[in-house]
CSV table of C-alpha atoms in Angstrom, one decimal:
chain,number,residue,atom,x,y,z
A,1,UNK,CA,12.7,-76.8,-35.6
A,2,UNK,CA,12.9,-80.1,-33.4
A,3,UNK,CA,15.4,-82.6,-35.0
A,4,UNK,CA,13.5,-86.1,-35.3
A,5,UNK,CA,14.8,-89.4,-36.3
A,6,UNK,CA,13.1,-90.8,-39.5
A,7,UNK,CA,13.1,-94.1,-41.5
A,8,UNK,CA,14.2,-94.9,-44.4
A,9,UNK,CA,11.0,-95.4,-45.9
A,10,UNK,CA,9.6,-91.9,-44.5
A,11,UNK,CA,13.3,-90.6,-45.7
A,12,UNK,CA,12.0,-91.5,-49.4
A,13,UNK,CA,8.8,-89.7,-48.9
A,14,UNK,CA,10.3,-86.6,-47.9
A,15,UNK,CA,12.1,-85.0,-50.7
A,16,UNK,CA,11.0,-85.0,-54.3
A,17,UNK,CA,13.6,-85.9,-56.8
A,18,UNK,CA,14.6,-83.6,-59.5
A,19,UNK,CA,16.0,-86.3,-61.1
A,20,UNK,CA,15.3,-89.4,-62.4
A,21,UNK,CA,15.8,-92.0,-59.5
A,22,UNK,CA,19.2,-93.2,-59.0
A,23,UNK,CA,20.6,-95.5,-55.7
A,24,UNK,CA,23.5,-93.3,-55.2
A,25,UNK,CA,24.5,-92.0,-52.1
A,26,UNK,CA,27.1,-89.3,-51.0
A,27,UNK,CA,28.1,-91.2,-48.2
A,28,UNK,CA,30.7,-89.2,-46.1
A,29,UNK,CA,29.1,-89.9,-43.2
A,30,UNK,CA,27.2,-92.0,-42.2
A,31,UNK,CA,24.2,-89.5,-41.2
A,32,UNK,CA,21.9,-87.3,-43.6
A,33,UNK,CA,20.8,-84.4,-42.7
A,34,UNK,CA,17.9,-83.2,-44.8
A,35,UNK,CA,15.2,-80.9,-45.0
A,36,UNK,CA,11.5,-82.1,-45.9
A,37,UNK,CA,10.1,-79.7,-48.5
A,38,UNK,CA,6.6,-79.7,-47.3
A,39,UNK,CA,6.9,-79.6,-43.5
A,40,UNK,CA,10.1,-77.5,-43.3
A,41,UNK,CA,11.1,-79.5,-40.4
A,42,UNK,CA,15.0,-80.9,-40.0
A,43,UNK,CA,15.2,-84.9,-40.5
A,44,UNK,CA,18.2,-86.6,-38.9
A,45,UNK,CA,18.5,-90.0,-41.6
A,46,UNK,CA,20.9,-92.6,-39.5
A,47,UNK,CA,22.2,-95.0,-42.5
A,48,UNK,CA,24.1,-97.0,-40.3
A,49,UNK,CA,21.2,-98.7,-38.8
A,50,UNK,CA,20.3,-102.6,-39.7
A,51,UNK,CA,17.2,-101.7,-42.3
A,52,UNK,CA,20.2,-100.4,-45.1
A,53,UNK,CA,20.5,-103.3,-46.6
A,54,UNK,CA,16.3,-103.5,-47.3
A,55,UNK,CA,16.2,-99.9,-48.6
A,56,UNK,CA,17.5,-100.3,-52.0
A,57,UNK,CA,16.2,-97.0,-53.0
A,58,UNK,CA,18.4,-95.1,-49.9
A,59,UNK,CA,21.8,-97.3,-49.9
A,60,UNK,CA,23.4,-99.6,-52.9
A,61,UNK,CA,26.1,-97.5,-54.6
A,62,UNK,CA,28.5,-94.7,-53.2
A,63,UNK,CA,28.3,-91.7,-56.5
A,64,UNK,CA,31.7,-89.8,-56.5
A,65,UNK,CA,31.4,-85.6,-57.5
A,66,UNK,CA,30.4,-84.9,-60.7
A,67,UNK,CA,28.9,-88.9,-61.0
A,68,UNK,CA,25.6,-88.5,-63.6
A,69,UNK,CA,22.5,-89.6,-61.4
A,70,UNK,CA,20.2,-91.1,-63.1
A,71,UNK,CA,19.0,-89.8,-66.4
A,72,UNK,CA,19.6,-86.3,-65.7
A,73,UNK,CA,16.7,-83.8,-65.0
A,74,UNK,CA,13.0,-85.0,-64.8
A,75,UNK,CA,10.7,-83.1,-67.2
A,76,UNK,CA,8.8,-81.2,-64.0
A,77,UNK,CA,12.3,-79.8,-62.9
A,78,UNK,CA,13.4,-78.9,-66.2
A,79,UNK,CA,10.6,-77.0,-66.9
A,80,UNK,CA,10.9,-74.8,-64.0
A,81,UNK,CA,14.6,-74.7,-64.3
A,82,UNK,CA,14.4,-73.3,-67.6
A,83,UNK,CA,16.3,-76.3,-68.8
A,84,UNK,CA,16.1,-79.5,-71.2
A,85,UNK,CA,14.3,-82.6,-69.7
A,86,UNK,CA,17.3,-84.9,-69.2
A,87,UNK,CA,20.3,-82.6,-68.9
A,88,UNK,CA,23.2,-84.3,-66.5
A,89,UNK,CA,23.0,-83.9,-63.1
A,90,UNK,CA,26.1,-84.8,-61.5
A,91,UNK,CA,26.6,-85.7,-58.0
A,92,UNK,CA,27.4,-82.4,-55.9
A,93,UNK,CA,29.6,-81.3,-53.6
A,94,UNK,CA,29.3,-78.6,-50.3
A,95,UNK,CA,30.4,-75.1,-51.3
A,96,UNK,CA,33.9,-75.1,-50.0
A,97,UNK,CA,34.7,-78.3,-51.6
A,98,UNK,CA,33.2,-77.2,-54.8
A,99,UNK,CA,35.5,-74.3,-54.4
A,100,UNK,CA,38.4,-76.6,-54.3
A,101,UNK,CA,38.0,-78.3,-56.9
A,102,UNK,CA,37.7,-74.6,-58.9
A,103,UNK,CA,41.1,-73.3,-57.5
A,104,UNK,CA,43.3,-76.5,-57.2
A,105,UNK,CA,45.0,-76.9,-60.4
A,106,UNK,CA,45.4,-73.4,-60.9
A,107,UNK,CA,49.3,-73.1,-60.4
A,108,UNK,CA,51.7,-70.3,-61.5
A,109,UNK,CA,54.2,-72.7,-62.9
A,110,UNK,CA,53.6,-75.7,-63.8
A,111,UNK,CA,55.8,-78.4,-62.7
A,112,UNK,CA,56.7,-80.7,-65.7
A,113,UNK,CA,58.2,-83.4,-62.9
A,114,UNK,CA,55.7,-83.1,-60.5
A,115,UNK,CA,53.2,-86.5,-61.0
A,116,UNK,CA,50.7,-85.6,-58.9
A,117,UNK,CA,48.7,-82.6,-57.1
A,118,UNK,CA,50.7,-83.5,-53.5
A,119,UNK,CA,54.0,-82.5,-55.2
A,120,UNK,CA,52.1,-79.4,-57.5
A,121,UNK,CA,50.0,-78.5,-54.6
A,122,UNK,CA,50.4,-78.6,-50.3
A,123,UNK,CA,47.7,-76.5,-49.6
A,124,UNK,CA,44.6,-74.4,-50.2
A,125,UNK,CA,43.8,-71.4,-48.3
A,126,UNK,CA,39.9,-70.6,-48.3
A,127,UNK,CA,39.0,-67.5,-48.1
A,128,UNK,CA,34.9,-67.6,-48.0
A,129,UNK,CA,32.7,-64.5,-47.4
A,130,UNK,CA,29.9,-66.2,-47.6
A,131,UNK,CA,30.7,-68.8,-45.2
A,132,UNK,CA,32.6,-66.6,-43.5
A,133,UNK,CA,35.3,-69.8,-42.9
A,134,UNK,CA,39.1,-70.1,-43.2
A,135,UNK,CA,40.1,-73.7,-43.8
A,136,UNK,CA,43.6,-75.1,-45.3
A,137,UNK,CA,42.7,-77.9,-47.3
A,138,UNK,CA,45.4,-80.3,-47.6
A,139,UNK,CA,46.3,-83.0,-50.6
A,140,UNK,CA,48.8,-85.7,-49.3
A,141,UNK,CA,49.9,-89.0,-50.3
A,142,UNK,CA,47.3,-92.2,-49.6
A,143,UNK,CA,49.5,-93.7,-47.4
A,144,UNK,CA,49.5,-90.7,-44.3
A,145,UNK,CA,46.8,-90.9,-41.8
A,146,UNK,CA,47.4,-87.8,-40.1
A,147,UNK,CA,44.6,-85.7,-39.0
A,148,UNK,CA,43.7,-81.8,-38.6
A,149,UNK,CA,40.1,-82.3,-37.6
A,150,UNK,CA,38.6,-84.9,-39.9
A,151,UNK,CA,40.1,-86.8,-43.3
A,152,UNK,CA,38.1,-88.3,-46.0
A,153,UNK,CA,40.0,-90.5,-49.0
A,154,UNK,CA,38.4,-91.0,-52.5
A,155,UNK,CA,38.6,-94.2,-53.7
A,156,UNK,CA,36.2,-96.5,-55.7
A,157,UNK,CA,33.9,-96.2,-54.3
A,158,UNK,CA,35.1,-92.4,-54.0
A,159,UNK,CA,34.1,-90.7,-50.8
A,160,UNK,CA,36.8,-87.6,-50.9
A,161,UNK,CA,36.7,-84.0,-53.1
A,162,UNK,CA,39.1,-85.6,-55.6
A,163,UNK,CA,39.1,-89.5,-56.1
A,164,UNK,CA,42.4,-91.3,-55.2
A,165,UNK,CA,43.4,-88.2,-52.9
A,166,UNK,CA,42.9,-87.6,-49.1
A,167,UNK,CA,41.7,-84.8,-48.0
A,168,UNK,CA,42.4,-83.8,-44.5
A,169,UNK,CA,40.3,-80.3,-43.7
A,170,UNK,CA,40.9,-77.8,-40.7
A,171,UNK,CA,40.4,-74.4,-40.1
A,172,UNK,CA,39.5,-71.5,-38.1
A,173,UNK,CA,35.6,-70.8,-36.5
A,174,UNK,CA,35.6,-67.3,-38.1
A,175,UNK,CA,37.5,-65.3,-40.2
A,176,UNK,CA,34.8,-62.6,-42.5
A,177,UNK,CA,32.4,-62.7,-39.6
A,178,UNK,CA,35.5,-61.7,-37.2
A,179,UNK,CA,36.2,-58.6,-39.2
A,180,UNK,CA,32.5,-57.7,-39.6
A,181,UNK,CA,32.2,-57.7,-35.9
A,182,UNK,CA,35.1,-56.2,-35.2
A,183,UNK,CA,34.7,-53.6,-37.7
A,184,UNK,CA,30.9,-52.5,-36.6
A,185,UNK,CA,30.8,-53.0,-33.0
A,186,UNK,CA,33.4,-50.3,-32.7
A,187,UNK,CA,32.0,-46.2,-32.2
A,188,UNK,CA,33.9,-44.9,-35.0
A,189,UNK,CA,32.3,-47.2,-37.6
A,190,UNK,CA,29.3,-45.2,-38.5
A,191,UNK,CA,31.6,-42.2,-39.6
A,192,UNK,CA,33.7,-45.1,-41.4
A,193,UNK,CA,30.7,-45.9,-43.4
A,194,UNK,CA,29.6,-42.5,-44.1
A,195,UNK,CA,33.1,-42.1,-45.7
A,196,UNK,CA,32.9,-45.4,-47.8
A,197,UNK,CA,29.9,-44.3,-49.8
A,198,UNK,CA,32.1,-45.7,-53.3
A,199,UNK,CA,34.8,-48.1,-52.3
A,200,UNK,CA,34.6,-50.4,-49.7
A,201,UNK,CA,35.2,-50.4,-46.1
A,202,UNK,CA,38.6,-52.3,-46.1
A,203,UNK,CA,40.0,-50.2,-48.8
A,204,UNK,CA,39.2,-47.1,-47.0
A,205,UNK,CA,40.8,-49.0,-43.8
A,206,UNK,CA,43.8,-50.4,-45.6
A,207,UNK,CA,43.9,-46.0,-47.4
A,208,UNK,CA,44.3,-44.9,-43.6
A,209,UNK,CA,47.1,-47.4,-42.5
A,210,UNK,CA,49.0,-46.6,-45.7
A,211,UNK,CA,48.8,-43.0,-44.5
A,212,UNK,CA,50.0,-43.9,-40.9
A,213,UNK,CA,52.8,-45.6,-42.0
A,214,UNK,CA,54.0,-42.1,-43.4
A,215,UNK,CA,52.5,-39.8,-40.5
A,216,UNK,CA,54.4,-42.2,-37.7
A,217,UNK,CA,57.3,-43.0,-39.6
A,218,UNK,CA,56.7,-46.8,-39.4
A,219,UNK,CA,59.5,-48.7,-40.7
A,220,UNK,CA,56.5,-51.0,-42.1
A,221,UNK,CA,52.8,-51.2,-42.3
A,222,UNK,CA,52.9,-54.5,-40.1
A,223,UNK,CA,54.7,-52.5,-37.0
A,224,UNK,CA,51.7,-50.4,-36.6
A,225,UNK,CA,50.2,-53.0,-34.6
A,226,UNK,CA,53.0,-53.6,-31.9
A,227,UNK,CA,51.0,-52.8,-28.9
A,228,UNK,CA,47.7,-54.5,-29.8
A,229,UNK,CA,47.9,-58.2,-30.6
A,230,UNK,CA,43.9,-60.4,-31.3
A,231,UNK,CA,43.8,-64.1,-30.3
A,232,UNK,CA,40.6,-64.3,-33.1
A,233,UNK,CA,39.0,-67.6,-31.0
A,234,UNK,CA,35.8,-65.2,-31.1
A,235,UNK,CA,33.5,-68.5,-31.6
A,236,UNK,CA,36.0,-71.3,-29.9
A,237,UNK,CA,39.3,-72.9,-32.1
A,238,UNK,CA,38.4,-74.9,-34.9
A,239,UNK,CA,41.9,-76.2,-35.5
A,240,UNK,CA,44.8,-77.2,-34.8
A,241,UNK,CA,43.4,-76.9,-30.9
A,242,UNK,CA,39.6,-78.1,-31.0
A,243,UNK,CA,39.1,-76.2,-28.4
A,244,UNK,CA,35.2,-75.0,-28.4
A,245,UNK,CA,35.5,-72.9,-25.2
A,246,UNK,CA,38.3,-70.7,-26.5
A,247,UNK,CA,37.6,-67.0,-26.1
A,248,UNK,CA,39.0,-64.2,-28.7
A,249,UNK,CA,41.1,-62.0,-26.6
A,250,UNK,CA,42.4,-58.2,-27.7
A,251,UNK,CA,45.3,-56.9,-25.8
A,252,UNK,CA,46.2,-53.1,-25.9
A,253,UNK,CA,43.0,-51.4,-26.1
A,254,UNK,CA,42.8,-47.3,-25.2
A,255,UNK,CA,40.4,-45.1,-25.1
A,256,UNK,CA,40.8,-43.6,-29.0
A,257,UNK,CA,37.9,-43.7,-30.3
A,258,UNK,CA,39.2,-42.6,-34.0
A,259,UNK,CA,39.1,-44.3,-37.4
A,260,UNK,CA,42.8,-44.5,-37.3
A,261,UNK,CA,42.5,-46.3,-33.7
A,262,UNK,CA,39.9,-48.7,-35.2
A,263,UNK,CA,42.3,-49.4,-38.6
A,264,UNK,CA,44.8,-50.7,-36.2
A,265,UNK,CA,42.3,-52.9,-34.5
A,266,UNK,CA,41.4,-54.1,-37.8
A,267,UNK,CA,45.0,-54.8,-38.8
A,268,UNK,CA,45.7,-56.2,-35.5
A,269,UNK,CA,43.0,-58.6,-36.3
A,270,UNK,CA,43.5,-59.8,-40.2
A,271,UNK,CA,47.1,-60.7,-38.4
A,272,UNK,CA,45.6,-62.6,-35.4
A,273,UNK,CA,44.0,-64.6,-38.5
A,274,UNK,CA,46.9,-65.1,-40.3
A,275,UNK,CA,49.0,-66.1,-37.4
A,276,UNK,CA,46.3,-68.6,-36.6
A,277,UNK,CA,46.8,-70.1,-40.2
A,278,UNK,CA,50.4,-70.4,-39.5
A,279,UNK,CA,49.6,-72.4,-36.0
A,280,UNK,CA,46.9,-74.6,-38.4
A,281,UNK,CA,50.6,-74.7,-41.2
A,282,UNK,CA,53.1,-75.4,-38.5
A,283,UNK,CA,51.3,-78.3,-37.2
A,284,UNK,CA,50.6,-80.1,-40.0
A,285,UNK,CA,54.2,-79.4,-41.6
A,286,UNK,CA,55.6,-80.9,-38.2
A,287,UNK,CA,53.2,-84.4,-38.8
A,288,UNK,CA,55.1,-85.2,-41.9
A,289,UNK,CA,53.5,-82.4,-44.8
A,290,UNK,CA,55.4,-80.0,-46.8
A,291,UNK,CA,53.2,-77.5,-47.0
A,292,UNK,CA,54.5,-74.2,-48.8
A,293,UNK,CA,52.1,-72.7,-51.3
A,294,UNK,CA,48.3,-71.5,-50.7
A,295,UNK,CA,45.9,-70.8,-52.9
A,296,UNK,CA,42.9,-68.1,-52.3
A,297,UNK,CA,40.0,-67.7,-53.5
A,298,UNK,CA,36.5,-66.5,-51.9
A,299,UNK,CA,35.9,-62.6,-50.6
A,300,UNK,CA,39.0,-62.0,-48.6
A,301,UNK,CA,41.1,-63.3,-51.5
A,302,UNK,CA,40.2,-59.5,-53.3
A,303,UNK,CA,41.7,-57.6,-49.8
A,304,UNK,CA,45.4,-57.2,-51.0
A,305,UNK,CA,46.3,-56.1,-47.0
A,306,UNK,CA,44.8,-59.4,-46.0
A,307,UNK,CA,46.7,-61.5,-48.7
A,308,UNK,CA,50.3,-60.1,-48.1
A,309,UNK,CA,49.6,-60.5,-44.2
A,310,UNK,CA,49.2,-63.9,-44.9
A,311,UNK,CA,52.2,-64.4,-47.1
A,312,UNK,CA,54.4,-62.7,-44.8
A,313,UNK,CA,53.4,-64.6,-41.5
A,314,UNK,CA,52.6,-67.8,-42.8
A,315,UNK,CA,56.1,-67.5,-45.1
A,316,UNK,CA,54.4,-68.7,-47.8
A,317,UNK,CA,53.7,-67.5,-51.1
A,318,UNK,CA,50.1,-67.1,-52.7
A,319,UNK,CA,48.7,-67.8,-56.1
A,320,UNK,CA,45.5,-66.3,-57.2
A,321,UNK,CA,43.4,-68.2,-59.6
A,322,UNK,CA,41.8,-66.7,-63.0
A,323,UNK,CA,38.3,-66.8,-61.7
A,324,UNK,CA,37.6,-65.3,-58.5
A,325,UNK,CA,33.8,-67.1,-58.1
A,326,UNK,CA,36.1,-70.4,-57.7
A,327,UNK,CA,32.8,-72.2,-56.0
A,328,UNK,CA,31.2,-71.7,-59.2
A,329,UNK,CA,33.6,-72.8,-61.3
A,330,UNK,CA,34.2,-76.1,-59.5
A,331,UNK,CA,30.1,-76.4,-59.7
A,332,UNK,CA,30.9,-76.1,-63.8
A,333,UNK,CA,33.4,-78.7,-63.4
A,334,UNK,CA,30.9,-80.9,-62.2
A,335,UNK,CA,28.6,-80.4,-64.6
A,336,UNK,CA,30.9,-81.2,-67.1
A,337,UNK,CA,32.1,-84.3,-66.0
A,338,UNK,CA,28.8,-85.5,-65.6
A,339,UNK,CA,27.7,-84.7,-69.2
A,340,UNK,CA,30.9,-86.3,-70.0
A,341,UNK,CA,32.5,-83.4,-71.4
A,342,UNK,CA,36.0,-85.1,-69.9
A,343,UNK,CA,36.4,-87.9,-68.9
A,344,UNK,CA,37.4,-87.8,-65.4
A,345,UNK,CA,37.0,-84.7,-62.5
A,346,UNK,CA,40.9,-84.3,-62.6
A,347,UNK,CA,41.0,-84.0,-66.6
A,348,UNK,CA,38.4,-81.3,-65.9
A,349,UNK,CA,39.9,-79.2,-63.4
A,350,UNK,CA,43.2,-79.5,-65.5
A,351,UNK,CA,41.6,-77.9,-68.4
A,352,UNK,CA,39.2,-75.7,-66.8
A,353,UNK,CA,41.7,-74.0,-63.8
A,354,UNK,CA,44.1,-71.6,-64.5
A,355,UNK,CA,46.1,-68.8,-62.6
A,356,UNK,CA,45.0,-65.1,-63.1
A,357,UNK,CA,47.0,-62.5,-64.7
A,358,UNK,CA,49.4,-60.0,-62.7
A,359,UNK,CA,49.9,-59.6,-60.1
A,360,UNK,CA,49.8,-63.8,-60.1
A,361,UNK,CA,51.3,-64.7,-56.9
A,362,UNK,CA,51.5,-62.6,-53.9
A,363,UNK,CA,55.5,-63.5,-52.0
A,364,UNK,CA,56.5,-62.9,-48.2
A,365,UNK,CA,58.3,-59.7,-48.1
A,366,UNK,CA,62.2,-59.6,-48.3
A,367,UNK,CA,63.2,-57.6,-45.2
A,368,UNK,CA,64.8,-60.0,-42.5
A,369,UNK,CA,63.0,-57.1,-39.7
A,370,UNK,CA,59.5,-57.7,-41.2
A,371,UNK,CA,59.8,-62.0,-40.4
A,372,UNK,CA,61.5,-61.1,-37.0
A,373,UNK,CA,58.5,-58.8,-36.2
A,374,UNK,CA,55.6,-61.8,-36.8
A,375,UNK,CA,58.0,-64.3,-35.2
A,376,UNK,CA,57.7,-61.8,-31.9
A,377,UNK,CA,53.8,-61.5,-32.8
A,378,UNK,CA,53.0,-65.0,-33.2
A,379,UNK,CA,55.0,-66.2,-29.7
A,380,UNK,CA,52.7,-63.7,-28.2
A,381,UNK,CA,49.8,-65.4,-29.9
A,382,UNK,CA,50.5,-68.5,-28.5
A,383,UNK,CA,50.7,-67.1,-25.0
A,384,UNK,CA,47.4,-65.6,-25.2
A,385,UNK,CA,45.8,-69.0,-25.4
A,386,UNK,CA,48.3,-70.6,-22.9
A,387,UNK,CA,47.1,-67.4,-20.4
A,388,UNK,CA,44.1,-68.2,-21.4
A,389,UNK,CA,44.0,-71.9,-20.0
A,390,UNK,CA,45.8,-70.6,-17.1
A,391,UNK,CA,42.7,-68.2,-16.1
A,392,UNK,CA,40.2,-70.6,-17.0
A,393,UNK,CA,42.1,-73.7,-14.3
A,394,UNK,CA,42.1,-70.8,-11.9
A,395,UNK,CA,38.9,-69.8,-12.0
A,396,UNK,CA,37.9,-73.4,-12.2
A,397,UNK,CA,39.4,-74.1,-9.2
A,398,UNK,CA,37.7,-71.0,-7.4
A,399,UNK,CA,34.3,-72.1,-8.3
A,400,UNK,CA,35.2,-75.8,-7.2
């Protein structure tokens, strides 16, 4: 597909409505990217340009998530929806946003001074398989400006995931798509596979590290790892770096070609992942946040070897939400603001998250030797990347 720059006018030819018109407009940025239905062609919309203001139908009102559009479903897409002609459609939101608003409410203890999600809630850790994306999403106060790699505030009109809350969104490039190609690209995978005919993969990876910690006498199931460290920038840094031509780097490879060799690669790795959350924690906390709780949700939220890595290295605890599909519940949420089952998005997500049963929150592990042991990991994270740069100026200079 060739990318082609449209007008407003052929903008409103291009998609049919399966609602009734409305002039609202998700305006978080100032481009649209859409896809015509009949050509199957990508459109780039620029509503920034000087024929807004004579395009009524494209640009007049900014619709906040869960805001009813029009009146609700036309008859044509209720019918093949199954649905009532007329039933709410409320203003969407992207998937990991949608998943926010499922998971962010759902605390473990509820705070009965706390007067606002920024004092209940520093931080969301997104766990998406089907994204295959690992992004903190951060709720601070109105007044900070600081930035991971882009902020957006919801106000009237609301342009953020929550009105009258920024949201300030970074992450890592890949996460569930790191593991995967970790996990198949190496010679032993095959017989892996052969072996996880009923439970899955990771379990039967997390089954064999358990049992190393007992054949090699590991003080703990971390210290396996001590000669093989992963910088995960596999498809460049995302954040807090922005550094597109980082390269993933693993240090301390062998010849063993075994299952047990490739469970401490994978190991090695979900750590490289978790230490990368800490860089994306340490820098904001350092900017003026307080970050200290995540929350998880998404594929990697159900790998219990992934969650406690994160706890321990990050040093943070982890709170698991009721419901696990949290992108579909925040989609519910929606819906029922927009039907105007509550009244607002936040009396919605109040009512409709909660935290799941036991175990409820994952901690970081007591032993002083464990946190010593990622503090000594994570320096040698950051020299990887440093090294890194260094090779890169060299050869730079070589091919000058």
């Amino acid at each position: 597909m060739i990318p082609i720059r449209v007008t407003h006018d052929e903008y409103a030819k291009l998609l049919k409505p399966a609602f009734t018109p409305t002039t609202a407009l998700d305006l978080l940025t100032k481009r649209v990217i859409c896809r015509g239905q009949e050509s199957g062609g990508l459109y780039i919309l620029d509503l920034d340009d000087e024929k807004h203001n004579e395009a009524p139908s494209t640009r007049r009102s900014v619709a906040f998530p869960g805001n009813p559009l029009g009146s609700g479903l036309t008859p044509d897409a209720a019918k093949e929806l199954g649905l009532r002609a007329g039933t709410p459609v409320g203003t969407s939101l992207i998937d990991a946003h949608a998943g926010g608003v499922g998971v962010m409410e759902s605390v473990a203890v509820p705070d009965p001074e706390a007067k606002s999600m920024t004092r209940k809630l520093f931080a969301i850790a997104w766990f998406l398989s089907v994204g295959l994306l690992l992004a903190i999403w951060l709720y601070l106060a109105a007044n900070c400006s600081f930035q991971v790699s882009g902020a957006h505030f919801g106000q009237s009109p609301n342009l953020s995931m929550v009105p009258e809350y920024w949201l300030t969104e970074g992450g890592q490039s890949a996460t569930g798509a790191l593991l995967d190609y970790i996990i198949e690209n190496h010679v032993a995978s095959p017989r892996l596979a052969n072996r996880a005919a009923y439970i899955s993969v990771f379990e039967l990876l997390n089954k064999i590290l358990e049992s190393m910690v007992q054949d090699l006498n590991s003080p703990f199931l971390a210290a396996l790892t001590e000669d093989i460290h992963v910088l995960p920038d596999f498809h460049g840094n995302r954040s807090p770096i922005v550094d597109p031509k980082a390269k993933g780097v693993v240090c301390g490879l062998t010849l063993d070609t075994s299952e047990k060799q490739l469970a401490l690669l994978y190991l090695a790795t979900v750590q490289g992942i978790a230490y990368g959350t800490r860089h994306i924690v340490e820098h904001c906390n350092a900017h003026g946040h307080r970050i200290d709780t995540l929350l998880a949700c998404g594929g990697l939220s159900k790998n219990p070897l992934f969650l406690q890595e994160h706890a321990d290295i990050v040093g943070c605890s982890i709170v698991l939400p009721r419901e696990s599909e949290s992108v579909l519940l925040g989609a519910a949420i929606l819906g029922a603001v927009a039907s105007k089952k509550y009244s607002s998005l936040s009396d919605a997500m109040k009512a409709l998250n909660a935290a799941g049963q036991a175990p409820l929150v994952i901690h970081p592990a007591k032993d002083p030797k464990v946190k010593k042991y990622h503090d000594a990991k994570y320096r040698i994270f950051r020299e990887l990347y440093e090294q890194q740069l260094s090779h890169r100026s060299i050869m730079a200079q070589a091919l000058a």
